[in-house]
Coordinates of C-alpha atoms in Angstrom, one line a residue:
Chain A
M1 CA -18.3 14.3 5.5
F2 CA -16.4 11.6 7.5
V3 CA -16.6 9.1 4.7
L4 CA -15.5 11.7 2.1
A5 CA -12.6 12.7 4.3
E6 CA -11.4 9.1 4.9
Q7 CA -11.6 8.2 1.2
I8 CA -9.5 11.3 0.3
G9 CA -6.9 9.8 2.5
L10 CA -7.2 11.9 5.7
P11 CA -6.7 10.0 8.9
V12 CA -10.3 10.3 9.9
P13 CA -12.1 7.2 11.3
A14 CA -15.4 6.8 9.4
V15 CA -16.3 3.5 11.0
P16 CA -17.3 4.8 14.4
V17 CA -19.4 7.5 12.7
L18 CA -21.2 4.8 10.5
L19 CA -21.8 2.7 13.7
G20 CA -23.2 5.8 15.4
V21 CA -25.4 6.7 12.5
G22 CA -26.8 3.1 12.5
A23 CA -27.4 3.3 16.3
L24 CA -29.2 6.6 15.9
A25 CA -31.4 5.1 13.2
G26 CA -32.0 2.1 15.4
A27 CA -33.2 4.5 18.1
G28 CA -35.5 6.2 15.7
R29 CA -33.6 9.5 15.7
M30 CA -32.3 9.4 12.1
T31 CA -33.5 8.0 8.7
L32 CA -31.3 5.1 7.9
A33 CA -31.9 5.2 4.1
V34 CA -30.9 8.8 3.7
A35 CA -27.7 8.3 5.8
F36 CA -26.8 5.2 3.9
V37 CA -27.2 6.8 0.4
A38 CA -25.2 9.8 1.6
A39 CA -22.3 7.5 2.8
V40 CA -22.3 5.5 -0.4
A41 CA -22.5 8.7 -2.6
A42 CA -19.7 10.4 -0.6
S43 CA -17.2 7.6 -1.2
L44 CA -17.5 7.5 -5.0
P45 CA -16.0 10.9 -6.1
P46 CA -12.7 10.7 -4.2
D47 CA -12.3 7.0 -5.2
L48 CA -12.9 7.9 -8.8
L49 CA -10.3 10.8 -8.5
W50 CA -7.7 8.4 -7.1
Y51 CA -8.5 5.8 -9.8
E52 CA -7.9 8.4 -12.5
L53 CA -4.6 9.5 -10.9
G54 CA -3.5 5.9 -10.6
R55 CA -4.3 5.3 -14.2
R56 CA -2.4 8.3 -15.4
R57 CA 0.4 8.5 -12.9
G58 CA 0.9 4.8 -12.0
G59 CA 3.1 3.7 -9.1
R60 CA 4.1 7.3 -8.2
I61 CA 0.7 8.2 -6.9
L62 CA 0.5 5.0 -4.9
G63 CA 3.9 5.7 -3.4
L64 CA 2.7 9.2 -2.4
L65 CA -0.5 7.9 -0.8
C66 CA 1.5 5.2 1.1
R67 CA 3.9 7.8 2.4
I68 CA 1.0 9.4 4.3
S69 CA 0.2 6.1 6.0
L70 CA 1.9 5.0 9.2
E71 CA 3.3 1.8 7.6
P72 CA 4.5 3.0 4.2
D73 CA 6.9 0.2 3.6
S74 CA 4.3 -2.5 3.8
C75 CA 1.5 -0.4 2.5
V76 CA 2.2 -0.7 -1.2
R77 CA 3.2 -4.4 -0.9
R78 CA 0.0 -5.3 1.0
T79 CA -2.2 -3.6 -1.6
E80 CA -0.4 -5.3 -4.4
N81 CA -0.6 -8.7 -2.8
L82 CA -4.3 -8.2 -2.2
F83 CA -4.8 -7.5 -5.9
I84 CA -2.6 -10.5 -6.9
Q85 CA -4.5 -12.8 -4.6
R86 CA -8.1 -11.6 -5.1
G87 CA -8.0 -9.8 -8.4
R88 CA -10.9 -7.4 -9.0
K89 CA -12.6 -8.8 -5.9
A90 CA -10.0 -7.0 -3.8
L91 CA -11.9 -3.7 -4.5
L92 CA -15.0 -5.2 -2.8
I93 CA -13.2 -5.9 0.5
S94 CA -10.5 -3.2 0.5
K95 CA -12.7 -0.7 2.4
F96 CA -12.7 -3.0 5.4
F97 CA -8.9 -2.7 5.7
P98 CA -7.6 0.5 7.3
G99 CA -5.4 2.4 4.8
L100 CA -6.1 0.1 1.9
S101 CA -9.5 1.8 1.2
T102 CA -7.6 4.8 -0.1
V103 CA -4.8 2.9 -1.8
A104 CA -7.0 0.4 -3.7
P105 CA -8.6 2.8 -6.2
P106 CA -5.2 4.1 -7.7
M107 CA -4.0 0.5 -7.8
A108 CA -7.2 -0.4 -9.8
G109 CA -6.3 2.4 -12.2
M110 CA -2.7 1.2 -12.4
V111 CA -3.5 -2.4 -13.3
G112 CA -5.9 -1.3 -16.0
I113 CA -9.4 -2.2 -14.6
A114 CA -11.9 -0.6 -17.0
R115 CA -13.6 2.6 -15.7
W116 CA -17.1 1.3 -15.8
Q117 CA -16.0 -1.9 -14.0
F118 CA -14.3 0.2 -11.3
I119 CA -17.4 2.4 -10.8
L120 CA -19.7 -0.7 -10.4
L121 CA -17.2 -2.5 -8.1
D122 CA -16.7 0.7 -6.0
I123 CA -20.4 1.3 -5.6
A124 CA -20.9 -2.4 -4.6
A125 CA -17.9 -2.0 -2.1
A126 CA -19.4 1.1 -0.6
I127 CA -22.8 -0.5 -0.2
L128 CA -21.2 -3.5 1.4
W129 CA -19.0 -1.5 3.7
A130 CA -21.5 1.2 4.8
G131 CA -24.2 -1.5 5.0
V132 CA -22.2 -3.7 7.4
W133 CA -21.2 -1.0 9.8
M134 CA -24.5 0.9 9.7
G135 CA -26.3 -2.4 10.0
L136 CA -24.2 -3.4 13.1
G137 CA -24.9 0.0 14.6
Y138 CA -28.6 -0.4 13.9
M139 CA -28.8 -4.0 15.4
F140 CA -26.8 -3.1 18.5
S141 CA -28.2 0.4 19.0
D142 CA -29.2 -0.4 22.6
A143 CA -25.8 -1.7 23.6
L144 CA -24.1 1.3 21.8
E145 CA -26.3 3.7 23.7
V146 CA -25.1 2.2 27.0
V147 CA -21.5 2.4 25.9
A148 CA -22.0 6.0 24.8
S149 CA -23.7 7.0 28.1
R150 CA -20.8 5.4 30.1
A151 CA -18.3 7.2 28.0
A152 CA -20.1 10.4 28.5
R153 CA -19.9 9.8 32.3
L154 CA -16.2 9.3 32.1
G155 CA -16.1 12.6 30.3
N156 CA -12.8 14.2 29.4
W157 CA -10.8 11.4 31.0
L158 CA -11.7 8.9 28.4
G159 CA -10.9 11.3 25.6
L160 CA -7.6 12.1 27.2
I161 CA -6.6 8.4 27.7
L162 CA -7.6 7.4 24.1
G163 CA -5.8 10.5 22.8
A164 CA -2.6 9.7 24.7
M165 CA -2.7 6.1 23.4
L166 CA -3.1 7.3 19.8
V167 CA -0.3 9.8 20.1
S168 CA 2.0 7.2 21.7
Y169 CA 1.3 4.7 18.9
I170 CA 2.0 7.3 16.2
A171 CA 5.2 8.5 18.0
I172 CA 6.6 4.9 18.3
K173 CA 5.8 4.2 14.6
F174 CA 7.5 7.5 13.6
V175 CA 10.6 6.8 15.6
Q176 CA 10.9 3.2 14.2
R177 CA 10.6 4.5 10.7
Q178 CA 13.1 7.3 11.1
R179 CA 15.7 4.8 12.5
F180 CA 15.1 2.5 9.6
L181 CA 15.2 5.2 7.0
R182 CA 18.5 6.6 8.5
S183 CA 20.1 3.2 8.1
L184 CA 18.9 2.9 4.5
R185 CA 20.1 6.4 3.6
I186 CA 23.6 5.5 4.6
A187 CA 23.7 2.5 2.4
R188 CA 21.7 3.9 -0.6
I189 CA 23.3 3.8 -4.0
T190 CA 22.6 6.3 -6.8
P191 CA 21.5 5.3 -10.3
A192 CA 24.7 7.0 -11.7
E193 CA 27.0 4.8 -9.6
V194 CA 25.1 1.6 -10.5
K195 CA 25.3 2.5 -14.2
S196 CA 29.0 3.3 -14.0
R197 CA 29.7 0.0 -12.2
L198 CA 27.6 -2.0 -14.6
E199 CA 29.4 -0.4 -17.6
S200 CA 32.8 -1.2 -16.1
A201 CA 31.7 -4.9 -15.8
D202 CA 32.1 -4.6 -12.0
D203 CA 31.5 -8.2 -10.8
T204 CA 31.1 -7.1 -7.1
L205 CA 27.7 -5.7 -8.0
F206 CA 24.5 -7.8 -8.1
V207 CA 21.2 -6.1 -9.0
V208 CA 17.8 -7.5 -7.8
D209 CA 14.4 -6.3 -9.1
T210 CA 12.1 -6.8 -6.2
R211 CA 8.9 -5.5 -7.8
S212 CA 5.7 -7.5 -7.7
A213 CA 4.3 -9.1 -10.9
L214 CA 1.7 -6.3 -11.1
D215 CA 4.4 -3.6 -11.0
V216 CA 6.4 -5.4 -13.7
R217 CA 3.3 -5.7 -15.9
A218 CA 2.7 -2.0 -15.4
V219 CA 6.3 -1.0 -16.3
P220 CA 7.7 -4.0 -18.3
Y221 CA 11.3 -2.8 -18.2
A222 CA 14.2 -3.7 -15.9
I223 CA 17.8 -2.7 -15.3
P224 CA 20.0 -4.8 -17.6
G225 CA 21.2 -8.0 -15.9
A226 CA 18.9 -7.6 -12.9
L227 CA 17.5 -10.8 -11.3
W228 CA 13.8 -10.6 -10.7
I229 CA 12.7 -11.8 -7.3
A230 CA 9.4 -10.4 -6.1
A231 CA 9.6 -9.3 -2.5
E232 CA 7.1 -11.9 -1.4
D233 CA 9.4 -14.6 -2.8
I234 CA 12.6 -13.4 -1.2
D235 CA 12.7 -15.8 1.7
R236 CA 12.2 -18.8 -0.6
R237 CA 14.8 -17.6 -3.1
E238 CA 17.3 -16.1 -0.7
R239 CA 20.0 -18.7 -1.7
E240 CA 20.2 -17.2 -5.2
L241 CA 21.7 -14.0 -3.7
P242 CA 25.5 -13.9 -3.3
R243 CA 26.9 -12.9 0.1
D244 CA 30.2 -11.6 -1.2
R245 CA 28.8 -8.9 -3.5
D246 CA 27.0 -5.6 -3.1
I247 CA 23.3 -6.4 -3.7
V248 CA 21.4 -3.5 -5.2
V249 CA 17.7 -3.8 -4.6
Y250 CA 15.2 -1.7 -6.4
C251 CA 11.4 -1.4 -6.7
S252 CA 9.1 0.9 -8.6
Chain B
M1 CA 12.8 -5.5 1.6
A2 CA 16.3 -4.2 2.5
L3 CA 15.5 -4.6 6.2
Q4 CA 14.3 -8.2 5.5
L5 CA 17.5 -9.1 3.8
K6 CA 19.6 -7.6 6.5
R7 CA 17.6 -9.6 9.1
N8 CA 18.4 -12.7 7.1
G9 CA 22.1 -12.1 7.4
I10 CA 22.7 -10.5 3.9
T11 CA 24.5 -7.3 5.0
R12 CA 25.7 -5.8 1.8
V13 CA 22.4 -4.5 0.7
R14 CA 22.2 -1.2 -1.2
P15 CA 18.7 0.2 -2.0
L16 CA 18.6 2.0 -5.3
H17 CA 17.9 5.7 -4.8
G18 CA 14.7 6.7 -6.5
G19 CA 14.0 3.1 -7.6
L20 CA 13.4 2.1 -11.2
A21 CA 11.4 5.4 -11.8
L22 CA 14.5 7.5 -11.4
W23 CA 16.6 5.1 -13.4
I24 CA 14.2 5.4 -16.3
D25 CA 13.9 9.2 -15.9
S26 CA 17.6 9.4 -16.1
A27 CA 17.4 7.7 -19.6
Y28 CA 19.6 4.9 -18.5
P29 CA 19.5 1.6 -20.4
T30 CA 16.8 -0.9 -19.7
T31 CA 15.8 -4.3 -21.0
E32 CA 12.2 -5.2 -21.8
V33 CA 10.5 -7.8 -19.6
K34 CA 8.4 -10.3 -21.5
P35 CA 4.7 -10.2 -20.5
A36 CA 4.6 -14.0 -20.6
A37 CA 7.1 -14.2 -17.7
T38 CA 4.9 -11.8 -15.7
A39 CA 1.8 -13.9 -16.4
V40 CA 3.5 -17.0 -15.2
A41 CA 4.6 -15.3 -12.0
L42 CA 1.0 -14.0 -11.5
E43 CA -0.3 -17.6 -11.6
E44 CA 2.5 -19.1 -9.7
P45 CA 1.1 -20.5 -6.3
G46 CA 2.7 -19.4 -3.0

């Protein structure tokens, strides 16, 4: 259930559960093989659903998923960079990165990885991911039992402290994001204004396409006259941007 | 991205509302990007 919930995109931590299951199996209180097969099987249906949505809806579904995450601005970029750097192998390791495990399947659909390839890679990724965490739990079951019993002795206090830390973290991220979005909303420009200014040959406007190579390949169109500088190259190519003009940046 | 440019001292940054998706949905003009240029960028190191 935890694995299924996490792959759907809900903020549920499946890793502690996998560790716990491994530890229980190590202590002889659970059958490891059954739990392992269940974890692997639970991750495939939601991944396949996200893959199909990514394939049919493209970047929009990725944007929607990333909006749920705590770091939406870097979420899409991180996923795309992972695919650029590692190609199909990115799917194998994405489950180990918080947030990316949900975002990687629609990205695989977006970049056109064949369905059978995706299914094979996803099963391999689930075996690797569940195997590593359950295996660690299994190997260190004695130590985990000690930790669990100490945590039980601390009782409600431990839960309260961990809960307060989590709430504080989410609140700080939320406030930072709201501040940033407010500043962007003020400066935002509408497509109608850009079109009008481009048609009137307004030379105070400079349009920059900041999409990654993967995004450009998925949607091979651009605003006329736009300069393409992928976001990851912006520091290197910053000199190409004029300081005395309005710079319109756009992504997918 | 906009934040990164502002941090680097480029202050006149205007993010496009709705991104390229809204531009295309509005049936505004576009130019086609050649796949070859994308392939080069994909292989470009660093």
